mmCIF file of C-alpha atoms and ligand atoms in Angstrom:
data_model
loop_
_atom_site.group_PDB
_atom_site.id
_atom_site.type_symbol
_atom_site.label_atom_id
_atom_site.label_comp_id
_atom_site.label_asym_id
_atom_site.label_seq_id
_atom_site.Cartn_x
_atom_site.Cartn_y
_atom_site.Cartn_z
ATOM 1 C CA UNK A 229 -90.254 -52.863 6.574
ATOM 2 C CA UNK A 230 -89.661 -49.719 4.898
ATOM 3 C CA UNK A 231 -87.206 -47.535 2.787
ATOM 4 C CA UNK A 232 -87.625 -44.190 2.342
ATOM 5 C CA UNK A 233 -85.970 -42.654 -0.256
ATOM 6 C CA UNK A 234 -86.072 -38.705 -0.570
ATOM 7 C CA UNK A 235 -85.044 -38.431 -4.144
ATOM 8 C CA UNK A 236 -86.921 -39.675 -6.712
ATOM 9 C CA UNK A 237 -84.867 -42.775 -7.784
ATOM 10 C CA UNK A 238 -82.978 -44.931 -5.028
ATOM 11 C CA UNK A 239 -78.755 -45.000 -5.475
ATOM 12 C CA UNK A 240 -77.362 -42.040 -4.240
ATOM 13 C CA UNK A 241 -73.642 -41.991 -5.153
ATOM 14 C CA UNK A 242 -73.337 -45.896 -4.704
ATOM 15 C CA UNK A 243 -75.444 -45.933 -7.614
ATOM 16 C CA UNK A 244 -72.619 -43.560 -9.831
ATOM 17 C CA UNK A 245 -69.603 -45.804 -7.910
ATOM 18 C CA UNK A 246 -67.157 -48.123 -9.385
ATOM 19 C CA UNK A 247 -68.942 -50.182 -6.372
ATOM 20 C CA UNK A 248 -65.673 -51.782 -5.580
ATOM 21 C CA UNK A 249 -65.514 -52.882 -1.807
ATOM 22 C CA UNK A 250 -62.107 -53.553 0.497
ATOM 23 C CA UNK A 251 -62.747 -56.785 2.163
ATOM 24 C CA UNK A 252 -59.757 -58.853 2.772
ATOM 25 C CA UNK A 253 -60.663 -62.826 3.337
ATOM 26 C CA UNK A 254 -63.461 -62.591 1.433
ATOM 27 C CA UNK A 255 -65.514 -65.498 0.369
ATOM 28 C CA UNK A 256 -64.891 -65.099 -3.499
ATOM 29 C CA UNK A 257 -60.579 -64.893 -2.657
ATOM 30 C CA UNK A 258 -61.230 -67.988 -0.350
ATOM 31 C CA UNK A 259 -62.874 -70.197 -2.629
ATOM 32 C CA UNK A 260 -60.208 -68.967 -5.643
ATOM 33 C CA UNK A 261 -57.561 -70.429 -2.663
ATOM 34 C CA UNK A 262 -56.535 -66.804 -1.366
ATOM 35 C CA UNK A 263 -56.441 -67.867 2.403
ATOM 36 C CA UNK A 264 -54.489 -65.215 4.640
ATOM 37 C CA UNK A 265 -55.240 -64.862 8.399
ATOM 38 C CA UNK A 266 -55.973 -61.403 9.776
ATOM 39 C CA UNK A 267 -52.413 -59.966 10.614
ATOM 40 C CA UNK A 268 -51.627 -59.074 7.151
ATOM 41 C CA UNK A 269 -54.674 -56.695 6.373
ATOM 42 C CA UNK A 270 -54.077 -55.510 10.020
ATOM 43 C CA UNK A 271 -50.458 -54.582 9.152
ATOM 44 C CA UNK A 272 -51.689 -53.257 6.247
ATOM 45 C CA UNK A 273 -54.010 -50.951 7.652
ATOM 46 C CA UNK A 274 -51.496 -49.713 10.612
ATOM 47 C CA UNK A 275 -48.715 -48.871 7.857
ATOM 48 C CA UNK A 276 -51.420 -46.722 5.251
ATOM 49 C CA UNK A 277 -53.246 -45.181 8.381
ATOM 50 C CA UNK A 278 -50.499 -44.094 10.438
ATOM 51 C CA UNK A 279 -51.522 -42.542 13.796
ATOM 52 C CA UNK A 280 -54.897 -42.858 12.524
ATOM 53 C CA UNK A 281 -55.408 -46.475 12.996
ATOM 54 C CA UNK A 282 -58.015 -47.842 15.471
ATOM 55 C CA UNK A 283 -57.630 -51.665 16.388
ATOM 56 C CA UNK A 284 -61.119 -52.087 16.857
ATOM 57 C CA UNK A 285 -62.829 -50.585 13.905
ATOM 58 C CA UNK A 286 -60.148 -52.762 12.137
ATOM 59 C CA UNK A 287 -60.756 -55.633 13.664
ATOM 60 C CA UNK A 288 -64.718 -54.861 12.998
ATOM 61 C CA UNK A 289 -64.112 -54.778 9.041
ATOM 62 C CA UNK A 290 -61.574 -57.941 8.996
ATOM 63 C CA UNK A 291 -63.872 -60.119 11.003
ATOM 64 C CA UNK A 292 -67.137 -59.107 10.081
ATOM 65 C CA UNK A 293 -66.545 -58.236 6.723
ATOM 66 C CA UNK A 294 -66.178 -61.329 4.847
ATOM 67 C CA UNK A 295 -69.301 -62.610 7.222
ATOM 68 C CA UNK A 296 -71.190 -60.048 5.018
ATOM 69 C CA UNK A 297 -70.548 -61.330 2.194
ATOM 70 C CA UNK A 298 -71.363 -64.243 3.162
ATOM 71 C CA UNK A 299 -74.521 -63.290 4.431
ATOM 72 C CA UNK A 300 -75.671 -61.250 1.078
ATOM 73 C CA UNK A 301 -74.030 -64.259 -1.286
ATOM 74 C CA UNK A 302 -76.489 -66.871 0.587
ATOM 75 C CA UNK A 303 -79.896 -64.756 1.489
ATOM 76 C CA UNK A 304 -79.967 -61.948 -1.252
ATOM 77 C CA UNK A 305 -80.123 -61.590 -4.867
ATOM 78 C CA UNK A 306 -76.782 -59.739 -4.179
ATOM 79 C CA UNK A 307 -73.321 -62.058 -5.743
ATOM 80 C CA UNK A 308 -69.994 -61.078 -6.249
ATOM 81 C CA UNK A 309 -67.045 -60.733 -8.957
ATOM 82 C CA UNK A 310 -63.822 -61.027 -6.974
ATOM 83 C CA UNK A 311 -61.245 -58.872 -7.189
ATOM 84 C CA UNK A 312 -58.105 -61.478 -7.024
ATOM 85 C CA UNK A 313 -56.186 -59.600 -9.609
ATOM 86 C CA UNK A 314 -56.317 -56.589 -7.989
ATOM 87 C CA UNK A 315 -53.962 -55.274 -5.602
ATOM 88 C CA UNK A 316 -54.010 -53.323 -2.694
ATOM 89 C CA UNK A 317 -52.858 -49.553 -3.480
ATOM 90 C CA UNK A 318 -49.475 -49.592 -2.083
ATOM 91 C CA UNK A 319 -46.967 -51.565 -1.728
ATOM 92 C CA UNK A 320 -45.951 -51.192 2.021
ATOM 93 C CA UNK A 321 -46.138 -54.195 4.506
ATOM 94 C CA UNK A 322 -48.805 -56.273 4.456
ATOM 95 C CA UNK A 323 -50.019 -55.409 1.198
ATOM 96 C CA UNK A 324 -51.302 -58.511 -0.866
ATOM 97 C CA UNK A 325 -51.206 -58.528 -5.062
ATOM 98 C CA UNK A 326 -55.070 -59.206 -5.078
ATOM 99 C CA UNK A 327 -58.341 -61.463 -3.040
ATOM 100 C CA UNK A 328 -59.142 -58.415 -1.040
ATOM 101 C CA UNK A 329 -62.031 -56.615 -2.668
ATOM 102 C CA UNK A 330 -65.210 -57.523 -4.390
ATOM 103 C CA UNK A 331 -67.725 -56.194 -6.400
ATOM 104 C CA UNK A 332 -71.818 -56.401 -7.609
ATOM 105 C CA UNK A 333 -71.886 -58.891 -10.136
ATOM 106 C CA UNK A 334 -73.027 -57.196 -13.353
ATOM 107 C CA UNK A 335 -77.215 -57.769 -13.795
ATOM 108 C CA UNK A 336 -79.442 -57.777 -16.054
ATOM 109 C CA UNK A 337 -82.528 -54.474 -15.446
ATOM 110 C CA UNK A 338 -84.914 -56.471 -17.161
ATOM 111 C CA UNK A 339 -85.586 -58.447 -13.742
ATOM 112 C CA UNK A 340 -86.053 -55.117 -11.937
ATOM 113 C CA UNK A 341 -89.476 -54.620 -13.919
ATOM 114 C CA UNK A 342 -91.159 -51.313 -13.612
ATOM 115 C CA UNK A 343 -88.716 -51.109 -10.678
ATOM 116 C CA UNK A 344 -85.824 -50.517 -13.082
ATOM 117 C CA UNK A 345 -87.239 -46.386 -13.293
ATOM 118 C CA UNK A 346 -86.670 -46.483 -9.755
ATOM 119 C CA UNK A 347 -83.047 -46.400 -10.156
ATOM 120 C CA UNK A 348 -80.473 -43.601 -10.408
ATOM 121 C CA UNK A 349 -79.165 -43.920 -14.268
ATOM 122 C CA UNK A 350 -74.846 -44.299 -14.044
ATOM 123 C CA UNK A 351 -72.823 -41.497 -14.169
ATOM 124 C CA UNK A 352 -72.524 -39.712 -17.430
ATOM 125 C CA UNK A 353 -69.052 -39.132 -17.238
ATOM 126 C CA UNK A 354 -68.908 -43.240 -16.628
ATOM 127 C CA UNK A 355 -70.290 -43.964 -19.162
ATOM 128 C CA UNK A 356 -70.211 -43.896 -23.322
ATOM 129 C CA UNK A 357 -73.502 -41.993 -24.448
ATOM 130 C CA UNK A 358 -74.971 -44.243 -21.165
ATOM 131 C CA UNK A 359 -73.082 -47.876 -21.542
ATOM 132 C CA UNK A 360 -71.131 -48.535 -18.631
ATOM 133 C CA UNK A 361 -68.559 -50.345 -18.537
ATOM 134 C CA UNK A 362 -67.766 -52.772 -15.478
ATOM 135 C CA UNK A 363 -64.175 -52.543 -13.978
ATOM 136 C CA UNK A 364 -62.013 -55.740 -14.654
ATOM 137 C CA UNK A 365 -62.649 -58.246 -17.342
ATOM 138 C CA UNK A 366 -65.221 -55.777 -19.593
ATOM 139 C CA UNK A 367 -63.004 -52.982 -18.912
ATOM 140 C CA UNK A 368 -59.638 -54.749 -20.141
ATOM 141 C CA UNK A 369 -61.129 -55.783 -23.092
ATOM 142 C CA UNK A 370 -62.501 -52.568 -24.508
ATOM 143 C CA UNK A 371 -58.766 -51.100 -23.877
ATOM 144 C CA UNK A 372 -57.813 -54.439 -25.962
ATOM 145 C CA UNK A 373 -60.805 -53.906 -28.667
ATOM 146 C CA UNK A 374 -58.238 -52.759 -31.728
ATOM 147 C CA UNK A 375 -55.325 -55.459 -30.608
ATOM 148 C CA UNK A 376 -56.692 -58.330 -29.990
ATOM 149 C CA UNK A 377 -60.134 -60.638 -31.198
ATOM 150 C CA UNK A 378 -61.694 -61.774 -28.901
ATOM 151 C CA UNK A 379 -61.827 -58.754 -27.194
ATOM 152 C CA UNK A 380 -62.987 -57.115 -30.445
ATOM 153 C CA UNK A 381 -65.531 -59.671 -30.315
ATOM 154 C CA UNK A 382 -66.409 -58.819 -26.556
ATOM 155 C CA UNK A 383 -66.902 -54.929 -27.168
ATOM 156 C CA UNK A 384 -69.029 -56.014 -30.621
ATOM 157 C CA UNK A 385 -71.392 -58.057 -28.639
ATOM 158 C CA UNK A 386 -71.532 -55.078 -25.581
ATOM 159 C CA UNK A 387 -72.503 -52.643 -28.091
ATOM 160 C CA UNK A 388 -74.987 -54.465 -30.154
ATOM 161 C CA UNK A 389 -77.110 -55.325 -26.849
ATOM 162 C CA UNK A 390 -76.213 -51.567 -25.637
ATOM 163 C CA UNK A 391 -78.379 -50.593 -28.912
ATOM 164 C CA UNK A 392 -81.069 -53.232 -28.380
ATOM 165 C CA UNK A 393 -81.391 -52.217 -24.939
ATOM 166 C CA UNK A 394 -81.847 -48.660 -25.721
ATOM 167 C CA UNK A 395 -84.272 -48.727 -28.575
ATOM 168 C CA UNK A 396 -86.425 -51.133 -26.499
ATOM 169 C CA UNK A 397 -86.198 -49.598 -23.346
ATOM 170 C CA UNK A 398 -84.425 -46.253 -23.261
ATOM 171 C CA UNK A 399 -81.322 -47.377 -21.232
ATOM 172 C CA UNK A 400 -78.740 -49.778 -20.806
ATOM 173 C CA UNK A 401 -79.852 -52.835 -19.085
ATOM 174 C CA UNK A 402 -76.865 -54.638 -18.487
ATOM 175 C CA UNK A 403 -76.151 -52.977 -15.165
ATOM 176 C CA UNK A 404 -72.579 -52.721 -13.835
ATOM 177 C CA UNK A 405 -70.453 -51.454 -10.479
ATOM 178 C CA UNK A 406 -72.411 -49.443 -8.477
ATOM 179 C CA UNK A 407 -75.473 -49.918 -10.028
ATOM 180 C CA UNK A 408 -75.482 -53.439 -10.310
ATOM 181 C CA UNK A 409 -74.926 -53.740 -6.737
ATOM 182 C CA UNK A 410 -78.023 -51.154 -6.001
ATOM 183 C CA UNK A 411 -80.154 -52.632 -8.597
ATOM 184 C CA UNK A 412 -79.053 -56.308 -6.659
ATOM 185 C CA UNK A 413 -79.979 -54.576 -3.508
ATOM 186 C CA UNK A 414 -83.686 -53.157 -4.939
ATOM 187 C CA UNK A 415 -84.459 -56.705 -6.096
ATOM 188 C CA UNK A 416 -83.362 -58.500 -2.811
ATOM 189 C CA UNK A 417 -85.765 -55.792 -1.125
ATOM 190 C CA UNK A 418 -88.582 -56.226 -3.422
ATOM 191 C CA UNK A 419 -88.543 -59.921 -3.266
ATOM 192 C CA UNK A 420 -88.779 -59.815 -0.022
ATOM 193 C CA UNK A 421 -91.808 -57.102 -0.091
ATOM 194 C CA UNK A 422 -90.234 -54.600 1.502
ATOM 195 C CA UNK A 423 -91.794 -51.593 0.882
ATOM 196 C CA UNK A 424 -89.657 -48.898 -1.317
ATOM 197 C CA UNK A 425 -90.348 -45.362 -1.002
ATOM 198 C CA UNK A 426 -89.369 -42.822 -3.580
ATOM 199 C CA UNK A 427 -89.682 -39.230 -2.830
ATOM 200 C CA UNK A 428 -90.056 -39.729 0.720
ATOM 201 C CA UNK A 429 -87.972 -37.347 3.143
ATOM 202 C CA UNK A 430 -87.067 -38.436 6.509
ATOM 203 C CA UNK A 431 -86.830 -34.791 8.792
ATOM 204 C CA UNK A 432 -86.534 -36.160 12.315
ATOM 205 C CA UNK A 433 -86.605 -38.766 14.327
ATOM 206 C CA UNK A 434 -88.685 -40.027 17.137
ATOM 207 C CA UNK A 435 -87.239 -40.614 20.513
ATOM 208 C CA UNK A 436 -89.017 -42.626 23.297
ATOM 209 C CA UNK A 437 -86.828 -42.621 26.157
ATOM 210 C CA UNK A 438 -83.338 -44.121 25.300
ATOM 211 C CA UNK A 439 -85.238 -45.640 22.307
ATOM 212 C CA UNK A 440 -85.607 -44.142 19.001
ATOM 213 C CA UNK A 441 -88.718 -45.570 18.301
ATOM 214 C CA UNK A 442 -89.540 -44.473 14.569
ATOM 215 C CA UNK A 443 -89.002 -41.547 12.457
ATOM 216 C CA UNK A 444 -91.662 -38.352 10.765
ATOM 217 C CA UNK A 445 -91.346 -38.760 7.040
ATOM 218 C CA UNK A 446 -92.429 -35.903 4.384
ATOM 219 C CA UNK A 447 -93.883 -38.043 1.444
ATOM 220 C CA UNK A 448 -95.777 -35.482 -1.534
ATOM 221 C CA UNK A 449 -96.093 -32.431 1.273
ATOM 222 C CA UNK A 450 -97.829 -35.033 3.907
ATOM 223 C CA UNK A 451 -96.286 -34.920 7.034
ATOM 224 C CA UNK A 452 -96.115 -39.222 8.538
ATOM 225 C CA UNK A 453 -95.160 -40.970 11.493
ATOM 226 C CA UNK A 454 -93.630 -44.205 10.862
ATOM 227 C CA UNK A 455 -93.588 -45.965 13.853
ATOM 228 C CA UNK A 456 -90.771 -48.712 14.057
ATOM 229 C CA UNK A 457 -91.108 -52.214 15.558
ATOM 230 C CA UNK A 458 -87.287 -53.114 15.237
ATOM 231 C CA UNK A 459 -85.419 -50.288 14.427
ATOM 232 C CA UNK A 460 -84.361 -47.444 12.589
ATOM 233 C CA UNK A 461 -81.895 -47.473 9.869
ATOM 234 C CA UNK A 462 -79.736 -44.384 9.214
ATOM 235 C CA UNK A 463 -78.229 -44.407 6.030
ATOM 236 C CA UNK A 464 -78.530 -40.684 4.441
ATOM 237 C CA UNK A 465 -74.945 -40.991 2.892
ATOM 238 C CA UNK A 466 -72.905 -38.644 5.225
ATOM 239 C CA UNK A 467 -72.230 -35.023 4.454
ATOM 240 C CA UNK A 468 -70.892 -34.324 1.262
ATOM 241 C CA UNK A 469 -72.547 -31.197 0.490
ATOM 242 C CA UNK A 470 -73.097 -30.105 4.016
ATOM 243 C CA UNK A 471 -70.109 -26.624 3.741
ATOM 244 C CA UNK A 472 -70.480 -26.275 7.479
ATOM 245 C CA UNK A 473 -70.021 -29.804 8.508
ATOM 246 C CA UNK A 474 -67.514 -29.717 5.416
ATOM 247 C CA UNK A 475 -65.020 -27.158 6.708
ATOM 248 C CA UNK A 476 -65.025 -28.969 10.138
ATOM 249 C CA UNK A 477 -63.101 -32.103 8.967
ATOM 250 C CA UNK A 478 -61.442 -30.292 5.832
ATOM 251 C CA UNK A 479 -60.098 -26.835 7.874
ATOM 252 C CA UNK A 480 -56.835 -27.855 6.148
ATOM 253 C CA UNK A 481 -58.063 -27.795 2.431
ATOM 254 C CA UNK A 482 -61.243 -26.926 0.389
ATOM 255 C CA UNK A 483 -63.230 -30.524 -0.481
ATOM 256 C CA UNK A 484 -65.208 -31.095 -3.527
ATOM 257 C CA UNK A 485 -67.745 -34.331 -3.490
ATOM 258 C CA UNK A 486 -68.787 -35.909 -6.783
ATOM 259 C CA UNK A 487 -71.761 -37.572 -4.874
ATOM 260 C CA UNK A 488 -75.435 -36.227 -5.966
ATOM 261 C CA UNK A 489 -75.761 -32.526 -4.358
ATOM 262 C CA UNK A 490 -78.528 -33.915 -2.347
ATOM 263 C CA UNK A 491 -76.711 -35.507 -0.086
ATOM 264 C CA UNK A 492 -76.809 -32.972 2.708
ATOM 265 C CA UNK A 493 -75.759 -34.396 5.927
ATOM 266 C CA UNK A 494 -79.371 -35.157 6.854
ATOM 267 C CA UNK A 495 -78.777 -38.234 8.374
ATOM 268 C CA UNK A 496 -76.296 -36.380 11.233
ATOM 269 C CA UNK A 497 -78.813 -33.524 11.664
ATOM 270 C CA UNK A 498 -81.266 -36.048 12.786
ATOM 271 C CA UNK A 499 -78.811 -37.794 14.894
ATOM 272 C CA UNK A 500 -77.619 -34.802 16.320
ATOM 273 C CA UNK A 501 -81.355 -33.783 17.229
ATOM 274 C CA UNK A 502 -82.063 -37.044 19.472
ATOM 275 C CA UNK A 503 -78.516 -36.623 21.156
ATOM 276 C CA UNK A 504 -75.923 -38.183 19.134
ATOM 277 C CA UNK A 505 -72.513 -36.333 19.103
ATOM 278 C CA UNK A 506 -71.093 -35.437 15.465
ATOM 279 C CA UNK A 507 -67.659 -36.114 15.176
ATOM 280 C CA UNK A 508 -66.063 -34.292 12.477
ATOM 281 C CA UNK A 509 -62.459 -35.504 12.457
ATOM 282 C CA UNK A 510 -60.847 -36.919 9.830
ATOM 283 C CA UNK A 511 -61.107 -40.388 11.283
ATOM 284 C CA UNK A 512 -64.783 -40.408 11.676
ATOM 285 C CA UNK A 513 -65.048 -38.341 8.323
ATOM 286 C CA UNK A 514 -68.311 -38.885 5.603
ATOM 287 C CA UNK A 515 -67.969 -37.128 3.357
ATOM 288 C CA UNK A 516 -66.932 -39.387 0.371
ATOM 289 C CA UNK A 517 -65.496 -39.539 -3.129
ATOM 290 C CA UNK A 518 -63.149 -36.502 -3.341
ATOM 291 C CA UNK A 519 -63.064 -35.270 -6.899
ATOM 292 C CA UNK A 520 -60.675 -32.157 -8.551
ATOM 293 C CA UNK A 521 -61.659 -28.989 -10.050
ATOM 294 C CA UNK A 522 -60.750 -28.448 -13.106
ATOM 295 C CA UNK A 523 -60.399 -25.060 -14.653
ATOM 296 C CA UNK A 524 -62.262 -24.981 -18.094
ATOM 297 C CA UNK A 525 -62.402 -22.188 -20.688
ATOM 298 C CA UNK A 526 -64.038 -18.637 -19.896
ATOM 299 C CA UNK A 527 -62.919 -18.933 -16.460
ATOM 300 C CA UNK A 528 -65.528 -21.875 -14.717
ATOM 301 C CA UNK A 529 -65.133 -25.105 -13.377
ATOM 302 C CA UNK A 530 -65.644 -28.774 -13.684
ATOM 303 C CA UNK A 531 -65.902 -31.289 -11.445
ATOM 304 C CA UNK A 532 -63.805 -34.166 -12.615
ATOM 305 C CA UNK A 533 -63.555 -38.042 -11.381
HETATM 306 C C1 FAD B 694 -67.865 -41.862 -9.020
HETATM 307 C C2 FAD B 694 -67.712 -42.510 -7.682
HETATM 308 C C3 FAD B 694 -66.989 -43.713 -7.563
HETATM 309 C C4 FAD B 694 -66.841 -44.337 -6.321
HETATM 310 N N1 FAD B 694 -66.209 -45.546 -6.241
HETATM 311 C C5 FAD B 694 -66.105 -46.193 -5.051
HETATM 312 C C6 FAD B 694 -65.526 -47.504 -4.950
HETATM 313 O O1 FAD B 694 -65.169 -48.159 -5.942
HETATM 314 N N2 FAD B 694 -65.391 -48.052 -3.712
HETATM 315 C C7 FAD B 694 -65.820 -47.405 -2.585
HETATM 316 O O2 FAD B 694 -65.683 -47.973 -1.493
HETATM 317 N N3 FAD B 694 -66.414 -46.172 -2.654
HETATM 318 C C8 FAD B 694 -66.576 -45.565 -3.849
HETATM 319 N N4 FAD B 694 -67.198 -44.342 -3.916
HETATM 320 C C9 FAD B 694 -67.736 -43.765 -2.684
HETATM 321 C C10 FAD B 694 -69.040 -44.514 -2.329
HETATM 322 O O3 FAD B 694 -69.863 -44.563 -3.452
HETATM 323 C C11 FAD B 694 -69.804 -43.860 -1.175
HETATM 324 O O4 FAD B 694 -68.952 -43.754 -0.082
HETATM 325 C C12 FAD B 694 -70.996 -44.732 -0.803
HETATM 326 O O5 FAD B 694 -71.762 -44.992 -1.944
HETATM 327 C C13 FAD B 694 -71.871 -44.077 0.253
HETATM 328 O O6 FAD B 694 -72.938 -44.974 0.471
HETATM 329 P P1 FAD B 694 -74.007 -44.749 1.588
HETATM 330 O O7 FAD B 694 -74.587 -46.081 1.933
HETATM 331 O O8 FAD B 694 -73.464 -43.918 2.692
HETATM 332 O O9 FAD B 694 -75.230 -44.022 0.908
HETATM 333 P P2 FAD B 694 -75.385 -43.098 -0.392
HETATM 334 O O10 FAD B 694 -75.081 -43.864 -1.627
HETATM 335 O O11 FAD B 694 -74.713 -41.793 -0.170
HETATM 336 O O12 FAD B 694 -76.945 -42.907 -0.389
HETATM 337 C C14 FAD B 694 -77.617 -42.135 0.581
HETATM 338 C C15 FAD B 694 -79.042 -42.008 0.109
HETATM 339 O O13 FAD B 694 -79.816 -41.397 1.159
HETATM 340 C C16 FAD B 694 -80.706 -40.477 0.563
HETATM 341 N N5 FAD B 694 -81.085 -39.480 1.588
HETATM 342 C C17 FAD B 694 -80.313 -38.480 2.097
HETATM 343 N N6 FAD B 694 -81.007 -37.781 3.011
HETATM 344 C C18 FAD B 694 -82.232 -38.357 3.106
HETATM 345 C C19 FAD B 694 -83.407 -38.085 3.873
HETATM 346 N N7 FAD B 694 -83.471 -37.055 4.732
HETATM 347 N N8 FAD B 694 -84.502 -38.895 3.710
HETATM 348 C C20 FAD B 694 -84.479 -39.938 2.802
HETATM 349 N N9 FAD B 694 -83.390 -40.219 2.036
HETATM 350 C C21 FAD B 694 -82.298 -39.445 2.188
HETATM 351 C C22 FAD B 694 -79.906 -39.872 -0.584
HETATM 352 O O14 FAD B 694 -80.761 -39.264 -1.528
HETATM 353 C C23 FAD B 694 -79.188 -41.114 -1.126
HETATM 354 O O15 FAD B 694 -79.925 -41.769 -2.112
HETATM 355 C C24 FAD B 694 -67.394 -43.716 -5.151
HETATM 356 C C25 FAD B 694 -68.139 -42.533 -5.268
HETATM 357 C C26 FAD B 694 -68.314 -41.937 -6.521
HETATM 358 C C27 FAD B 694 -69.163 -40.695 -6.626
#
C-alpha cells in the first residue's frame, strides 16, 4: 500500500483543524452512558438542513459513523477524547447538550521518529509562538490560568515541556486536534508499513474498462505508474482553491478557504477525466473551512479563522 502525498509534509488542512468530528452514538458517549437511538440526530439534521437534507447520506453518517470509530479505536494507533460536554450548535429539535462528537486524543511526536518532519507544523494563528492548545479540558484551563490553581498549575506544566520540547527538538511535541489525529493516522500507517510518500503528485488516473486500475504519479520530475491491486483512494481534499469550481457552488457569495493554497481540486480533475460527474451544488459542496477577510491597515487583507 501506498500514500502519495504531493506536498512535502502529509496534513493538509486536517493537520491546521480543531479536528473535532460530528458523530452522534459514538463509542466514547456510549461508554460515558450517552445512549440515544438514531431519530434524534436524524431530526436534528432535517431541522439545521432544511430542504437540503438527504435521508440516505444521513442515515450513512448515523449508522456507519460510530462503526468507525470503532474500527480506528480497536485496529489503529488512532483513540479518542469525547466530546460529552459539548453541544450540538443549535438548539432546535433534536439537538442533544453533548456525546456527539469526538476528537484525536492529544500524542506525544516523539513516537513519530524521523517521521515527526513529515508532518504539517499547526497553524500559526492556533497556536502561541507554536504550542497548541487542544480544545476542551487544556483549553478551559489556560482561560482559568490567573483564577484558579490547578489550572495555573496545568498551563505551568504545558509551558515548561513546550520549552523542553523546543530546545530539544525545534517544535512542540505534544500534538493536539488536527494534528494529533494526523500524526495518529501517520503512525497507524507506518506500523503497518505502509509506504508514505512525500512530494509525490498524483496527475491522472488509470482506467481499465469500468475499473480504475491505478494511478501516474509525478515523484522528483519522474513520471510512475502505480498499478493498484485493490483500489484507489481519492482523498485530494476537495476544491478550496479551485476559483472556477469555486464560483460554481458559491455564485451567491465570494468564498475564502483557510485550507493550505495547494489544495486545488485535483482530486475532481482526475475524477472528472475517467468519467465521474462533478457536482457543484451546495449539497455536494468541498470546499471546506470558510474563513473572513479582514481589512487591515494600508488597504490589504487578512485571512482570519
Ligand atoms: C483551521 C481549521 C479548523 C477546522 N476545524 C474543523 C473541525 O473541528 N471539524 C471539522 O469537521 N472540520 C474542520 N475543518 C475542516 C476540515 O479540516 C477539512 O474539511 C478536512 O480536513 C478535509 O480533509 P480531507 O480528508 O478532505 O483532506 P485534506 O486535509 O484537505 O488533505 C488533502 C491532502 O491531499 C493532498 N493533495 C492534493 N492534491 C494532491 C495530488 N494531486 N497528489 C497528491 N496529494 C494531493 C493535499 O496536499 C493535502 O495534504 C477545519 C479546517 C481548518 C482550516
Amino acid at each position: 500500500m501506498i500514500v502519495c502525498e504531493k506536498e512535502d509534509v502529509f496534513g493538509g488542512p486536517t493537520a491546521w483543524s480543531s479536528g473535532w468530528t460530528w458523530i452522534p452514538r459514538n463509542p466514547p458517549a456510549k461508554r460515558a452512558g450517552i445512549v440515544e437511538d438514531a431519530d434524534a440526530p436524524h431530526t436534528y439534521l432535517k431541522n439545521e438542513l432544511g430542504a437540503h437534507y438527504d435521508a440516505a447520506k444521513a442515515d450513512a453518517l448515523i449508522e456507519h459513523g460510530p462503526r468507525m470509530v470503532e474500527f480506528f479505536e480497536r485496529h489503529t494507533a488512532l483513540c479518542f477524547i469525547d466530546g460529552n460536554r459539548i453541544p450540538d450548535f443549535h438548539t432546535t429539535q433534536g439537538a442533544a447538550t453533548g456525546g456527539r462528537s469526538v476528537c484525536a486524543m492529544p500524542f506525544d511526536g516523539r513516537e513519530l521518529g524521523a517521521l515527526i518532519g513529515k508532518l504539517r507544523p499547526p497553524l500559526e494563528e492556533m497556536t502561541i509562538k507554536g504550542m497548541a492548545i487542544a480544545s476542551g479540558q487544556d483549553l478551559a484551563h489556560f482561560l482559568n490560568a490567573t483564577r484558579n490553581a490547578r489550572s495555573a498549575w496545568h498551563v505551568t506544566k504545558r509551558f515548561a515541556a513546550f520549552a523542553w520540547h523546543a530546545l530539544r527538538h525545534g517544535r512542540s511535541m505534544h500534538l493536539v486536534n488536527g494534528n494529533a489525529l494526523v500524526a495518529r493516522l501517520l503512525k497507524s500507517a507506518a506500523d503497518r508499513g505502509v509506504q508514505l510518500k512525500t512530494g509525490a503528485k498524483a496527475v491522472a488516473l488509470i482506467r481499465d474498462g469500468k475499473r480504475v486500475s491505478g494511478a501516474r504519479v509525478e515523484i522528483d520530475g519522474v513520471m510512475y505508474t502505480i498499478e493498484a491491486r485493490r483500489g484507489v483512494v481519492l482523498a485530494c481534499g476537495g476544491y478550496p482553491h479551485d476559483p472556477k469550481r469555486q464560483a460554481q457552488t458559491f455564485a451567491y457569495t465570494p468564498h475564502w478557504s483557510a485550507a493550505p493554497k495547494t489544495n486545488t481540486g485535483d482530486g475532481t480533475g482526475m475524477g472528472e477525466a475517467v468519467g465521474a460527474r462533478f457536482d457543484g451544488t451546495l449539497e455536494a459542496a468541498a470546499a471546506w473551512a470558510p474563513v473572513s477577510l479582514v481589512p487591515e491597515a494600508g488597504g490589504t487583507s487578512r485571512l482570519r479563522i
